[in-house]
PDB file of C-alpha atoms in Angstrom:
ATOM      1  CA  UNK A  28    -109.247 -81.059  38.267  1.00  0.00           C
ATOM      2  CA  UNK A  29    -112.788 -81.775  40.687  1.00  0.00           C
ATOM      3  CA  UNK A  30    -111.477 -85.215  41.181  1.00  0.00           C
ATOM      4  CA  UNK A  31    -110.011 -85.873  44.891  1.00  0.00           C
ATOM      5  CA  UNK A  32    -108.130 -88.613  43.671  1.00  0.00           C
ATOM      6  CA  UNK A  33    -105.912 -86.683  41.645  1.00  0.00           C
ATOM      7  CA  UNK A  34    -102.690 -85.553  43.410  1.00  0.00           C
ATOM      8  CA  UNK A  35    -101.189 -81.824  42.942  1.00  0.00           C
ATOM      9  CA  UNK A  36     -97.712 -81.314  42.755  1.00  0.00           C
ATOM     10  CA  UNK A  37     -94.750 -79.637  44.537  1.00  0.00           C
ATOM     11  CA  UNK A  38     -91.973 -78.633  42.770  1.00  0.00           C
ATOM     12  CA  UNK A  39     -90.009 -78.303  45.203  1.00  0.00           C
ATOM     13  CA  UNK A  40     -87.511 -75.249  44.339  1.00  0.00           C
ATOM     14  CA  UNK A  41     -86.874 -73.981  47.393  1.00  0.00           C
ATOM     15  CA  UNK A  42     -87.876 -75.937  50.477  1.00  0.00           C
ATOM     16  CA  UNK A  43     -90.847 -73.438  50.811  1.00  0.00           C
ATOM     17  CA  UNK A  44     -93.681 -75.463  50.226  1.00  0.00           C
ATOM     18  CA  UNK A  45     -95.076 -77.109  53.064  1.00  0.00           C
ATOM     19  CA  UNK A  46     -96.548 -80.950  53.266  1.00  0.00           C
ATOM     20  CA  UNK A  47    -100.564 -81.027  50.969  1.00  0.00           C
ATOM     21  CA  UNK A  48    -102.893 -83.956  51.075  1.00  0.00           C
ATOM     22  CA  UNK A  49    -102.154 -86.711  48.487  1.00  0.00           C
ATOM     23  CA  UNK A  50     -99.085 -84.790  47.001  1.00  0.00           C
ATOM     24  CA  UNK A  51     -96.723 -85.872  44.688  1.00  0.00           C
ATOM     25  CA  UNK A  52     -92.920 -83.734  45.313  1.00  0.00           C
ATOM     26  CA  UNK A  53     -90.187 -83.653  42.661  1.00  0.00           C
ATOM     27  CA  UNK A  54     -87.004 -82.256  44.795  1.00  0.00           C
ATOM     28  CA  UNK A  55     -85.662 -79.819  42.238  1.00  0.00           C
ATOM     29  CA  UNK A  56     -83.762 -77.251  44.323  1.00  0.00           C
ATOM     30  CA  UNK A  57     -79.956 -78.936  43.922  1.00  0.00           C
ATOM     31  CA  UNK A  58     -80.547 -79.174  40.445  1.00  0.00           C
ATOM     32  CA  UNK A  59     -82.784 -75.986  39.035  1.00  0.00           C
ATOM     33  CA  UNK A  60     -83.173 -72.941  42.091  1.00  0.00           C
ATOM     34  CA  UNK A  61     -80.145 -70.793  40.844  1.00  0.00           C
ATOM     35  CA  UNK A  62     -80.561 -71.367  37.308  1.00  0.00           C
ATOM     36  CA  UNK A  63     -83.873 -70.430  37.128  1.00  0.00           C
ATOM     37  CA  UNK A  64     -84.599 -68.175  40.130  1.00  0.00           C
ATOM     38  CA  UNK A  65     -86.062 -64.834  39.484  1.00  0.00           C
ATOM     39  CA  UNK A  66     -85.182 -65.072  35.265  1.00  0.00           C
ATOM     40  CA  UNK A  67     -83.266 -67.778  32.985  1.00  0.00           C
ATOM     41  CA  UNK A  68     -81.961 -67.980  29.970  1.00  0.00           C
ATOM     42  CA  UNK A  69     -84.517 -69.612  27.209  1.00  0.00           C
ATOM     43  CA  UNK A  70     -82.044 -72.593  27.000  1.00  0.00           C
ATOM     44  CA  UNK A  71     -82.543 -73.200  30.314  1.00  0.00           C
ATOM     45  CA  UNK A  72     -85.658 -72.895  30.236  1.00  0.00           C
ATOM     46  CA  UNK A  73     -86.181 -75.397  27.719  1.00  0.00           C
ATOM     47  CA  UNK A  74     -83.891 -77.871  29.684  1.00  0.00           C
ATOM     48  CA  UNK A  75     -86.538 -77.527  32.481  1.00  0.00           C
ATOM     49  CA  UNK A  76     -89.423 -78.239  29.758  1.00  0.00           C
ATOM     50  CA  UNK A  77     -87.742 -81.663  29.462  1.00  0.00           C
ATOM     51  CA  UNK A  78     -87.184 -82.227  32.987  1.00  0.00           C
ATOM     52  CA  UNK A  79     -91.283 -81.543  33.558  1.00  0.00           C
ATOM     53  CA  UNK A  80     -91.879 -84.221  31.271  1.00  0.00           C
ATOM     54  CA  UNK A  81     -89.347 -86.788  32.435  1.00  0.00           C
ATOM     55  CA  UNK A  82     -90.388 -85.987  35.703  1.00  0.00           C
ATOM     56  CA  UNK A  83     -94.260 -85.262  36.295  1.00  0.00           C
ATOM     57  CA  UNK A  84     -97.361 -87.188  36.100  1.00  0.00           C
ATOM     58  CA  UNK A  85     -99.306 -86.609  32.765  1.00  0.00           C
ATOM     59  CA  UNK A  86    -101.306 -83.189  32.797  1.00  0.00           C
ATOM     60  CA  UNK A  87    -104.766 -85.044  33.137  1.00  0.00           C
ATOM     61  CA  UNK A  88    -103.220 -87.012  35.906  1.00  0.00           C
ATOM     62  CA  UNK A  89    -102.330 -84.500  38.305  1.00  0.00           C
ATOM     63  CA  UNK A  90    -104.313 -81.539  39.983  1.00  0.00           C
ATOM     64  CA  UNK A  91    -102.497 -77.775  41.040  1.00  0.00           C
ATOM     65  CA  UNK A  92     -99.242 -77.123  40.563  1.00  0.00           C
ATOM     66  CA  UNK A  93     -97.198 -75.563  43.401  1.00  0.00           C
ATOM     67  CA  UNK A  94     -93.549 -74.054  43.229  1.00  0.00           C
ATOM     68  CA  UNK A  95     -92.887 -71.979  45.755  1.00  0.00           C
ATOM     69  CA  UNK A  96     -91.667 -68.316  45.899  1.00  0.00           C
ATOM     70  CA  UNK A  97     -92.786 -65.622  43.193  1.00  0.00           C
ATOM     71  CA  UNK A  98     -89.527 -65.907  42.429  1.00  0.00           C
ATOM     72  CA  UNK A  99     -90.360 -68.457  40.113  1.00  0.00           C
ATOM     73  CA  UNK A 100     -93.583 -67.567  38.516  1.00  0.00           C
ATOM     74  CA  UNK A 101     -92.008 -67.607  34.498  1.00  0.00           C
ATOM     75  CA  UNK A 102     -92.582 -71.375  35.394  1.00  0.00           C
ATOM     76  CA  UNK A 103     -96.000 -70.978  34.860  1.00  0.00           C
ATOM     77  CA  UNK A 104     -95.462 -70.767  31.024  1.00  0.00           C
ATOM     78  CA  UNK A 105     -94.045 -74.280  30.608  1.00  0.00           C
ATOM     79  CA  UNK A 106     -96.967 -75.542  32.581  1.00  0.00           C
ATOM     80  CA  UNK A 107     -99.525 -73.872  30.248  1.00  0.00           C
ATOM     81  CA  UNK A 108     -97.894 -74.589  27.576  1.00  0.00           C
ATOM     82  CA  UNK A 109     -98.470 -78.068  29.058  1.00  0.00           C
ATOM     83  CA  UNK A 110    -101.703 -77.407  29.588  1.00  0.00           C
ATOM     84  CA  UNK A 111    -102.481 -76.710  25.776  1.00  0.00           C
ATOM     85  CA  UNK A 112    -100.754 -79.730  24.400  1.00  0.00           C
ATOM     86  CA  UNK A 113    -102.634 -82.274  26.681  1.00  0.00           C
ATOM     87  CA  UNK A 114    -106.030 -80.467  25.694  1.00  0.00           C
ATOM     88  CA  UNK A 115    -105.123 -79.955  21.879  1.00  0.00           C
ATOM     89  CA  UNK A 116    -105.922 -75.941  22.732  1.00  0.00           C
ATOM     90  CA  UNK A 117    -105.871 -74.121  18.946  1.00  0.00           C
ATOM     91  CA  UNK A 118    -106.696 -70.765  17.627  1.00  0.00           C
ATOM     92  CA  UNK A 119    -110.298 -72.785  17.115  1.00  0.00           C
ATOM     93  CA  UNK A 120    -110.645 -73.792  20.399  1.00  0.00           C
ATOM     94  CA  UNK A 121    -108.533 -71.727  22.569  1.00  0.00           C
ATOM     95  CA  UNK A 122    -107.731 -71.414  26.536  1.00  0.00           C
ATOM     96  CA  UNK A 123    -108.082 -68.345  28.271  1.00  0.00           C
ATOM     97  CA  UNK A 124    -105.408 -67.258  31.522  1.00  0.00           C
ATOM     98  CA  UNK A 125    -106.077 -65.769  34.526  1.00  0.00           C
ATOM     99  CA  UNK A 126    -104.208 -64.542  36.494  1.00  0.00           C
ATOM    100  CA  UNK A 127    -104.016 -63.501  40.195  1.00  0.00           C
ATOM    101  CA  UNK A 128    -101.063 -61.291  40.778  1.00  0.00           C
ATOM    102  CA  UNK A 129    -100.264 -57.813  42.175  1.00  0.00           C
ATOM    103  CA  UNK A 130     -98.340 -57.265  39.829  1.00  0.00           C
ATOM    104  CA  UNK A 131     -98.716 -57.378  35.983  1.00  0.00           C
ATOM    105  CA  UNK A 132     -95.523 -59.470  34.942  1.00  0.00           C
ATOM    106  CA  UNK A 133     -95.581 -58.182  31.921  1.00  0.00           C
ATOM    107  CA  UNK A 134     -92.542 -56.319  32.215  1.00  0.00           C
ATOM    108  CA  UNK A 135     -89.334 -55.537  29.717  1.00  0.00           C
ATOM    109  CA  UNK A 136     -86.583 -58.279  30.394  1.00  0.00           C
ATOM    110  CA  UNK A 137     -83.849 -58.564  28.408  1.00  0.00           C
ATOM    111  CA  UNK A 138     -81.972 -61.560  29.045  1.00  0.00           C
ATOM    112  CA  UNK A 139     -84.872 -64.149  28.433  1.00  0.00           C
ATOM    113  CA  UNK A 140     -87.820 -64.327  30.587  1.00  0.00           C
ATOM    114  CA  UNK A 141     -88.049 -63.912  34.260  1.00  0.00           C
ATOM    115  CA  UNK A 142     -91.266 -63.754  37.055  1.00  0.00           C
ATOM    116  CA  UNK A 143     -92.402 -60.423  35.947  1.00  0.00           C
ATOM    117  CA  UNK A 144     -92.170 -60.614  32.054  1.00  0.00           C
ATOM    118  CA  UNK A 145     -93.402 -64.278  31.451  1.00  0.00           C
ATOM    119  CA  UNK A 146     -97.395 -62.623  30.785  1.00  0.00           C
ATOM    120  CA  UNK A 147     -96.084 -61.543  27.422  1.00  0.00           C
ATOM    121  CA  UNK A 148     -94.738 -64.907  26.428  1.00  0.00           C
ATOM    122  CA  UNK A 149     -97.920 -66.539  27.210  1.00  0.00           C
ATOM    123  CA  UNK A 150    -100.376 -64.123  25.980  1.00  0.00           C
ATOM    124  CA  UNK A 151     -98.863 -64.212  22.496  1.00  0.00           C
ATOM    125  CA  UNK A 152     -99.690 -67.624  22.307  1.00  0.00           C
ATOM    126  CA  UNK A 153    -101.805 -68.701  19.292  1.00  0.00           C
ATOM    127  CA  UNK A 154    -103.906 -71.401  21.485  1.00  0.00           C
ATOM    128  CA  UNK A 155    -104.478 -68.357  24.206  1.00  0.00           C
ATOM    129  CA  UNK A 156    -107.693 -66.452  24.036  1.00  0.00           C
ATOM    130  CA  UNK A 157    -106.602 -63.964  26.400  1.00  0.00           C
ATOM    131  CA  UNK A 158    -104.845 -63.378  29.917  1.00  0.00           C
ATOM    132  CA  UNK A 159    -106.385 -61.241  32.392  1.00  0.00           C
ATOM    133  CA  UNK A 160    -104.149 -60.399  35.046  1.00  0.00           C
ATOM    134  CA  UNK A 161    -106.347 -59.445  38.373  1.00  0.00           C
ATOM    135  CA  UNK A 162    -105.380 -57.891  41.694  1.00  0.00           C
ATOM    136  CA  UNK A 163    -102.943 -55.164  40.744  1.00  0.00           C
ATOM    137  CA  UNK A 164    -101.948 -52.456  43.003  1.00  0.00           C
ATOM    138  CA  UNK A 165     -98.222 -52.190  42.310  1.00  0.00           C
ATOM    139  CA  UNK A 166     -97.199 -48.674  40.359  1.00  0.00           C
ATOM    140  CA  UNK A 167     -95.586 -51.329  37.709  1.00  0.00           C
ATOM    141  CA  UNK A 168     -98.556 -49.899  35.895  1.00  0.00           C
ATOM    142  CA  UNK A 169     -98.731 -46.322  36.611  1.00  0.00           C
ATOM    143  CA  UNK A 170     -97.738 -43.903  34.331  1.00  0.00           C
ATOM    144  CA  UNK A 171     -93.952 -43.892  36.022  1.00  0.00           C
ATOM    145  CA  UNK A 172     -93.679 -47.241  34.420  1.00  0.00           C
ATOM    146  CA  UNK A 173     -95.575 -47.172  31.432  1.00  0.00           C
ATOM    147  CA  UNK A 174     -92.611 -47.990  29.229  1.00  0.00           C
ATOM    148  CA  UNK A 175     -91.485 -51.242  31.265  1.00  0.00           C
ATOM    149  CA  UNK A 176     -94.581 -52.437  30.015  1.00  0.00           C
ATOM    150  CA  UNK A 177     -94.508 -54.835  26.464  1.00  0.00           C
ATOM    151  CA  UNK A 178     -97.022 -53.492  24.944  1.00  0.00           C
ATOM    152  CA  UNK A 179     -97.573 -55.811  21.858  1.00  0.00           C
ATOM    153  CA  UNK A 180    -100.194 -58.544  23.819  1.00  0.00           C
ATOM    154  CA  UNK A 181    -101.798 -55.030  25.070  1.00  0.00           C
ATOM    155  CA  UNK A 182    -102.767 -53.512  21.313  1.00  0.00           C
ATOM    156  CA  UNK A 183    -103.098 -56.847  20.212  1.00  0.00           C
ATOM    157  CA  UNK A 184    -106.329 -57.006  22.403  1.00  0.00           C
ATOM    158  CA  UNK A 185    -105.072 -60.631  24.303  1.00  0.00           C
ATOM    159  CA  UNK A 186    -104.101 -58.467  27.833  1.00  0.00           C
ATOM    160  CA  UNK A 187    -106.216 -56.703  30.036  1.00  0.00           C
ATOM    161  CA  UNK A 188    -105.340 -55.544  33.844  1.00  0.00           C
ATOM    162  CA  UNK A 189    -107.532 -55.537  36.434  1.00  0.00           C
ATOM    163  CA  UNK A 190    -105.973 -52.868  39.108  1.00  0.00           C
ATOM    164  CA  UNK A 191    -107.394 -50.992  41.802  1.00  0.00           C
ATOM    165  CA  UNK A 192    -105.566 -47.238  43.063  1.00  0.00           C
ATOM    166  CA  UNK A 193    -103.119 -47.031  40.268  1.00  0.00           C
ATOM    167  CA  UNK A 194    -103.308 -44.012  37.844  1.00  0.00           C
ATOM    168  CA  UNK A 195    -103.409 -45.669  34.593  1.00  0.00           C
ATOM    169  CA  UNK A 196    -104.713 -42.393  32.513  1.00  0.00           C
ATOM    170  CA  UNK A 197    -101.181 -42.886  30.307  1.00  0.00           C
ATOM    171  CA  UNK A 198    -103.108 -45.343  28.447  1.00  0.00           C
ATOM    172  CA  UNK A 199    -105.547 -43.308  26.652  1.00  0.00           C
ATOM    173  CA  UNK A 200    -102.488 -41.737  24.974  1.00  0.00           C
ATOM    174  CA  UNK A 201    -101.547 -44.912  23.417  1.00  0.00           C
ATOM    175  CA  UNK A 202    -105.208 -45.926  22.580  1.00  0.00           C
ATOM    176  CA  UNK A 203    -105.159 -49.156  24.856  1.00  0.00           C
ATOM    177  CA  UNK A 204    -107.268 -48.056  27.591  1.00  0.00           C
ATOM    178  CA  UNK A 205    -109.628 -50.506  26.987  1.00  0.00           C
ATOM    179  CA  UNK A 206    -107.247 -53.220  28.157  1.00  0.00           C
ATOM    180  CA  UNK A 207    -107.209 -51.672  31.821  1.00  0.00           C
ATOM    181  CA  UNK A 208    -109.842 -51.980  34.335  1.00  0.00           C
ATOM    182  CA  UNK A 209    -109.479 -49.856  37.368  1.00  0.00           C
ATOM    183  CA  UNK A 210    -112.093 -49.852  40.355  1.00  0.00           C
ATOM    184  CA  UNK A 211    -112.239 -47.837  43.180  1.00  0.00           C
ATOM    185  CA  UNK A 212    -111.977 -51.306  45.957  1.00  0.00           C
ATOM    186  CA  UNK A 213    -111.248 -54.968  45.313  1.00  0.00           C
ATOM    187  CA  UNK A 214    -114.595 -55.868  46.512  1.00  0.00           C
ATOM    188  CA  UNK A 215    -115.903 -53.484  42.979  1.00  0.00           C
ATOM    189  CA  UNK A 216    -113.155 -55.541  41.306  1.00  0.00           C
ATOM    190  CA  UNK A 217    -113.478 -58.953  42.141  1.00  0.00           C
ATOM    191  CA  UNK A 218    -117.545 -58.659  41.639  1.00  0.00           C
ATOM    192  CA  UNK A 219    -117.296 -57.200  37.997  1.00  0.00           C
ATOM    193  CA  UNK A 220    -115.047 -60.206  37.471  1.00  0.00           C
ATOM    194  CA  UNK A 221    -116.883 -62.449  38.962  1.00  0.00           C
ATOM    195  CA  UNK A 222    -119.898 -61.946  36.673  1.00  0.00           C
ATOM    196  CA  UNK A 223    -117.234 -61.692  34.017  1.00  0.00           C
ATOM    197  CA  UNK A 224    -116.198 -65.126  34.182  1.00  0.00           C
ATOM    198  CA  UNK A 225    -119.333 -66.486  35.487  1.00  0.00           C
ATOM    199  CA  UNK A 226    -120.850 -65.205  31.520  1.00  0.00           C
ATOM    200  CA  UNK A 227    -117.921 -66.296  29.617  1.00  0.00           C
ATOM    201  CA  UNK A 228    -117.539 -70.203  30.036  1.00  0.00           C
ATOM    202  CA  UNK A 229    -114.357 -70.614  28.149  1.00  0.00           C
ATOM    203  CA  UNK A 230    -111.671 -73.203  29.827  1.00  0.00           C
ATOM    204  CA  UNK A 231    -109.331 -71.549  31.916  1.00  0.00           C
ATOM    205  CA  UNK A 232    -106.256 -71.956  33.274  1.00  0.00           C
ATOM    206  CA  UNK A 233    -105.709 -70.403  37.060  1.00  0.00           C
ATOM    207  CA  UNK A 234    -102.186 -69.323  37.996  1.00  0.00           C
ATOM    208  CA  UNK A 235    -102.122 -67.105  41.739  1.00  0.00           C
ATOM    209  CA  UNK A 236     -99.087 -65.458  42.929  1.00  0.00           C
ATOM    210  CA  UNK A 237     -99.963 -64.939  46.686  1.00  0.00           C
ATOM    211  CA  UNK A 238     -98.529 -61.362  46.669  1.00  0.00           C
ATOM    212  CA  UNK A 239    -101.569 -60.450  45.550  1.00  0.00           C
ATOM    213  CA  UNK A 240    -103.260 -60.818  48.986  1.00  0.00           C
ATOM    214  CA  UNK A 241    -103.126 -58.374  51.691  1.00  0.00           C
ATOM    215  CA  UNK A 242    -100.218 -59.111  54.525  1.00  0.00           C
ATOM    216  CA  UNK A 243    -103.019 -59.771  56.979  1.00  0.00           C
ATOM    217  CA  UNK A 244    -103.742 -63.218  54.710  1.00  0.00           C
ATOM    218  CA  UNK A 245    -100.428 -64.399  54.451  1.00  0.00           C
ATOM    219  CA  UNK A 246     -97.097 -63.162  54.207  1.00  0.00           C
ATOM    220  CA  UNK A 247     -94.326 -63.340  50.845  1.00  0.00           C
ATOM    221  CA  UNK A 248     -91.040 -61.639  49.796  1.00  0.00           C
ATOM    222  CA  UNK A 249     -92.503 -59.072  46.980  1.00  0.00           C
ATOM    223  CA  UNK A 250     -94.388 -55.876  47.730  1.00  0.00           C
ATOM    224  CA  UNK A 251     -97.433 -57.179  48.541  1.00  0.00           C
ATOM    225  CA  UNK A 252    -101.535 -56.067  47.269  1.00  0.00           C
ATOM    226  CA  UNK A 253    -104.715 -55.911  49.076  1.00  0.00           C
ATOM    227  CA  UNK A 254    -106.834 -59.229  48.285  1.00  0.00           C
ATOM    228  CA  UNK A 255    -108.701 -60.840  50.700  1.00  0.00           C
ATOM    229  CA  UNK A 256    -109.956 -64.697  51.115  1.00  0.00           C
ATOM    230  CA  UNK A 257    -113.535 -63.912  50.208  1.00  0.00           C
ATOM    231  CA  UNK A 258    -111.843 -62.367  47.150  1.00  0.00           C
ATOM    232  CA  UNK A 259    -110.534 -65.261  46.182  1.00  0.00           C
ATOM    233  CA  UNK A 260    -112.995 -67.494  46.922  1.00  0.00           C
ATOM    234  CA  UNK A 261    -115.461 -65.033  44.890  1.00  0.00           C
ATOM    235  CA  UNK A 262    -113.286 -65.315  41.140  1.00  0.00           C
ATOM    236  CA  UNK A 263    -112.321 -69.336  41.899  1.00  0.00           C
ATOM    237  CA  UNK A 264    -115.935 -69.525  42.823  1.00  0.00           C
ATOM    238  CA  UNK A 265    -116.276 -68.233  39.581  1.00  0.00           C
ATOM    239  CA  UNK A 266    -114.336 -70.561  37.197  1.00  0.00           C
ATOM    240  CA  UNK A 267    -115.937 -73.976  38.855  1.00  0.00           C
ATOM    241  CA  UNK A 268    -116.358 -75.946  36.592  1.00  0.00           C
ATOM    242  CA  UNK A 269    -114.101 -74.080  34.118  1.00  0.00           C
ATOM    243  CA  UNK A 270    -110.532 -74.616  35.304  1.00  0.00           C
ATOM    244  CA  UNK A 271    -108.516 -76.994  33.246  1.00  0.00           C
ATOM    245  CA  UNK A 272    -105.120 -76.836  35.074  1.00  0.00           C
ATOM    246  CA  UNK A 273    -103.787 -74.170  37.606  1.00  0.00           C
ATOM    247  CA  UNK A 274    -100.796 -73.246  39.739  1.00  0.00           C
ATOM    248  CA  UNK A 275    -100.174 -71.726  42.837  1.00  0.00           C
ATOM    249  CA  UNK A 276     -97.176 -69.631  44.017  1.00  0.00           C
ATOM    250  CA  UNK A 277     -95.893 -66.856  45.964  1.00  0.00           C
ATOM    251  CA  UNK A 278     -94.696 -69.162  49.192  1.00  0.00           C
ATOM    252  CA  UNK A 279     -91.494 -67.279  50.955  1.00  0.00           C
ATOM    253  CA  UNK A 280     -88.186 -68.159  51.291  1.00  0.00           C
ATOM    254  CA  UNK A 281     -84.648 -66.809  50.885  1.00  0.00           C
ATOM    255  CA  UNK A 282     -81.601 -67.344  48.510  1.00  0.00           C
ATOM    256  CA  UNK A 283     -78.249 -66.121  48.034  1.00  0.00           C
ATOM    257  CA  UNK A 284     -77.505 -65.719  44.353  1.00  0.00           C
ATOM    258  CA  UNK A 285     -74.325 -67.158  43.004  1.00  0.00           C
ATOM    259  CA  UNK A 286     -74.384 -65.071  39.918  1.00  0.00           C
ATOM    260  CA  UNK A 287     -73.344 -61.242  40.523  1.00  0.00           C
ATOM    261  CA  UNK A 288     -75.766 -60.487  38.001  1.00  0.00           C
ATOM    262  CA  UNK A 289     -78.783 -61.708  39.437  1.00  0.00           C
ATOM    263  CA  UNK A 290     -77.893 -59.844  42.477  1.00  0.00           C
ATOM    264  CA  UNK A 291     -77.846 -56.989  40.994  1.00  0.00           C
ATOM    265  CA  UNK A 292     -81.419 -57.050  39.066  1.00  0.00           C
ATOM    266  CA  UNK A 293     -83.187 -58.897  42.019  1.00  0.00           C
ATOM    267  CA  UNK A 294     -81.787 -55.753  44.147  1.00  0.00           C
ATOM    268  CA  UNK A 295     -83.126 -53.696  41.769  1.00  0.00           C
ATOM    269  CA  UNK A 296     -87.105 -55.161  42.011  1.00  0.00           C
ATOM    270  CA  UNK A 297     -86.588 -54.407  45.727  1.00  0.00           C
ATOM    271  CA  UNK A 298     -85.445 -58.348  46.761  1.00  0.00           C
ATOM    272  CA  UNK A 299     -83.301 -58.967  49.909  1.00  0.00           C
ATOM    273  CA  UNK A 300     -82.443 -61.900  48.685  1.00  0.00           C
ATOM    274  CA  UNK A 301     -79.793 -64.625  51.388  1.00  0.00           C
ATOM    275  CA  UNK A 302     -81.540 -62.598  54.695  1.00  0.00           C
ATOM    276  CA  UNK A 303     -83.297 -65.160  56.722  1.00  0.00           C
ATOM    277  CA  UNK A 304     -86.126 -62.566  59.104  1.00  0.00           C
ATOM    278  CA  UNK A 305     -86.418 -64.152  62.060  1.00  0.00           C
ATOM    279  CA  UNK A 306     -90.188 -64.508  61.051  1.00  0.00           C
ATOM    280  CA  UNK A 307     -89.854 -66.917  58.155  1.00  0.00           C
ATOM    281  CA  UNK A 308     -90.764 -70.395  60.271  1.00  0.00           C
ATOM    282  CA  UNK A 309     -94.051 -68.357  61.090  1.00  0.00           C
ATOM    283  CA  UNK A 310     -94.292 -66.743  57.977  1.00  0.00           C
ATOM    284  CA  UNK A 311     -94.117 -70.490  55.818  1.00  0.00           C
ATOM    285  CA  UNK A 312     -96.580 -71.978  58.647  1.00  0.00           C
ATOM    286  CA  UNK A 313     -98.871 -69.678  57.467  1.00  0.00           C
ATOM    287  CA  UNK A 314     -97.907 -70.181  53.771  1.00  0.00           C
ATOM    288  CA  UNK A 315     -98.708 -73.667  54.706  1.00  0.00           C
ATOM    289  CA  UNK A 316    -102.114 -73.856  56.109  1.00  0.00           C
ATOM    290  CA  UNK A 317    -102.830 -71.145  53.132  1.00  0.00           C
ATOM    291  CA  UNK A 318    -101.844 -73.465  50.554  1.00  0.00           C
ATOM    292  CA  UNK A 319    -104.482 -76.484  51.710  1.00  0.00           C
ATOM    293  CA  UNK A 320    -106.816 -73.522  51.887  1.00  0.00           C
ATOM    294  CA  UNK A 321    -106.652 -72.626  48.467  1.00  0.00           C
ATOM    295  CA  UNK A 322    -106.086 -76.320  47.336  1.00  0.00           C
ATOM    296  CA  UNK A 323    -109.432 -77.298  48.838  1.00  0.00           C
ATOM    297  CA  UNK A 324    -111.211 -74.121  46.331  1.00  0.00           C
ATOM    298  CA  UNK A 325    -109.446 -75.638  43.825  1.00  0.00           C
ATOM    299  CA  UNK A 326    -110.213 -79.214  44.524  1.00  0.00           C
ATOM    300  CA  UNK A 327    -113.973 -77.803  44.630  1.00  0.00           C
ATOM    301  CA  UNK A 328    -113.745 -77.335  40.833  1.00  0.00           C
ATOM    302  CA  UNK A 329    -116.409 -79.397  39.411  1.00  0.00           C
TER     303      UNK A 329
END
C-alpha cells in the first residue's frame, strides 16, 4: 500500500471522480451505474465480481480503490472479499474492517444488498475479525430505527458502532450494548480509537464514505456527519503500517433511475436523485482536491 509506485484505481461509475496521480480508470458507467446504483441483485453482483477480475490490476498491484458516490458503497464487499483471497485471510489469521461512515450500513434490505446493508454481508465473513464502523451521527441507530438494524453480526460480537449524539440506550434491552460506543464529541471519539487501533496491530482494511465529514470539508448527496480532517488524519494515522487494501467513496453526482423501483426506495433514504444543483462543478472540485488529500494519508501507509 506505502509504495508510490503503485497506482490506485477509479472505477469510474459515475463521472464523479476527478483525475489522481498515477491512476489507473476502468470506465464502467455505460455498462454497471443503473444496475448497481444504490442496491443490486446478488446476480449482479456477482457479474461485477467477474468484471473486477477481468478488469483490475492484481490486489498487491494496485493501491486505494475509488468509486465515486455513496451510492455505491455495497462495492466495497467484492473488494474485500478481494482483499482476503490475495492475502489467504482465514478464521486463523483474520482481517479486521474499518469503517468510516455516518452511517452504519447495516441496514434491513430485502432485495439483495445495497450501500447501507452491505456491513452485514461483510462482517459475517469467516476471514473477518471484526468491522467497526466509526463516525456515526445519523438516527439510523437511534432507538426510532432499532429494528432496521440486522442484528446477527451485532450479538455475534463481529460489529461495533462508534457514534457520537445518537441515543442508543435501546441496546441494553437487547443485551448488545457493548457493541456501541457513544462519546460526547468526535475529537473523544476519534482519540479512544486512535489508541484503539494504535494497541491492536491486526491488518486492516480501510473503506471511508465521505459523508462522514462535516459539510465544511467537503460536500456529498447523503445526510452528512461531523468529521473533521484532523479526524481523519488521527485514525489513518493510526493504521500506518496496518492497512492492507482500502477504498474511498462518497464523491457526488446525480442519476436518474430507469427502474421505478429504485426511485421509489432511493426517495425513501431521502435521495434527489436526476437534479443537477447548480453547485455540483464546485461541489466535485472540492471532491477532487479531497480525494489527493486523503490519497496522500493513504499513500503514507508504511
Amino acid at each position: 500500500m506505502s509504495d508510490p509506485q503503485i497506482p490506485p484505481v477509479v472505477l469510474d461509475l459515475d463521472g464523479s471522480v476527478g483525475p489522481l496521480p498515477g491512476e489507473v480508470r476502468l470506465p464502467l458507467a455505460q455498462a454497471w451505474q443503473e444496475r448497481l446504483r444504490f442496491g443490486c441483485g446478488l446476480r449482479a453482483l456477482a457479474e461485477f465480481r467477474a468484471a473486477l477480475e477481468a478488469g483490475m490490476p492484481p490486489v498487491r498491484a494496485h493501491g486505494t480503490v475509488f468509486f465515486g458516490s455513496g451510492d455505491f458503497h455495497h462495492l466495497s464487499w467484492p473488494l474485500i472479499e478481494r482483499c482476503i483471497a490475495a492475502h489467504g485471510f482465514s478464521r486463523e489469521r483474520p482481517l479486521r474492517i474499518v469503517v468510516l461512515d455516518n452511517h452504519p450500513d447495516n441496514m434491513r434490505f430485502p432485495f439483495g444488498v445495497h450501500c447501507g446493508s452491505w456491513v452485514r454481508r461483510v462482517a459475517m465473513l469467516p476471514p473477518v475479525a471484526h468491522v467497526h464502523v466509526v463516525g456515526i451521527t445519523s438516527n439510523d441507530i437511534g432507538g426510532g430505527h432499532a429494528w432496521e438494524n440486522y442484528l446477527g453480526p451485532l450479538r455475534a460480537g463481529r460489529l461495533t458502532y462508534w457514534s457520537c449524539g445518537v441515543d442508543t440506550g435501546w441496546a441494553r434491552w437487547l443485551g448488545i450494548a457493548d457493541r456501541f460506543r457513544s462519546f460526547p464529541d468526535l475529537d473523544a471519539l476519534t482519540g479512544e480509537l486512535a489508541r484503539f487501533l494504535a494497541r491492536d496491530t491486526a491488518p486492516t482494511y480501510l473503506s471511508i464514505d465521505k459523508d462522514v465529514f462535516s459539510p465544511r470539508v467537503v460536500r456529498t448527496n447523503w445526510d452528512q456527519g461531523d468529521l473533521e480532517t484532523r479526524h481523519a488524519a488521527a485514525v489513518i494515522g493510526s493504521l500506518r503500517g496496518h492497512i492492507v487494501g482500502s477504498d474511498v467513496t462518497g464523491d457526488v453526482s446525480t442519476h436518474r433511475y430507469a427502474t421505478a423501483w429504485k426511485r421509489w426506495l432511493s426517495a425513501g433514504d431521502g435521495q434527489q436523485t436526476g437534479e443537477e444543483p447548480a453547485e455540483l462543478p464546485a461541489w466535485q472540485a472540492a471532491q477532487a482536491a479531497f480525494n489527493v488529500w486523503l490519497l496522500g494519508l493513504l499513500d503514507a501507509d508504511d
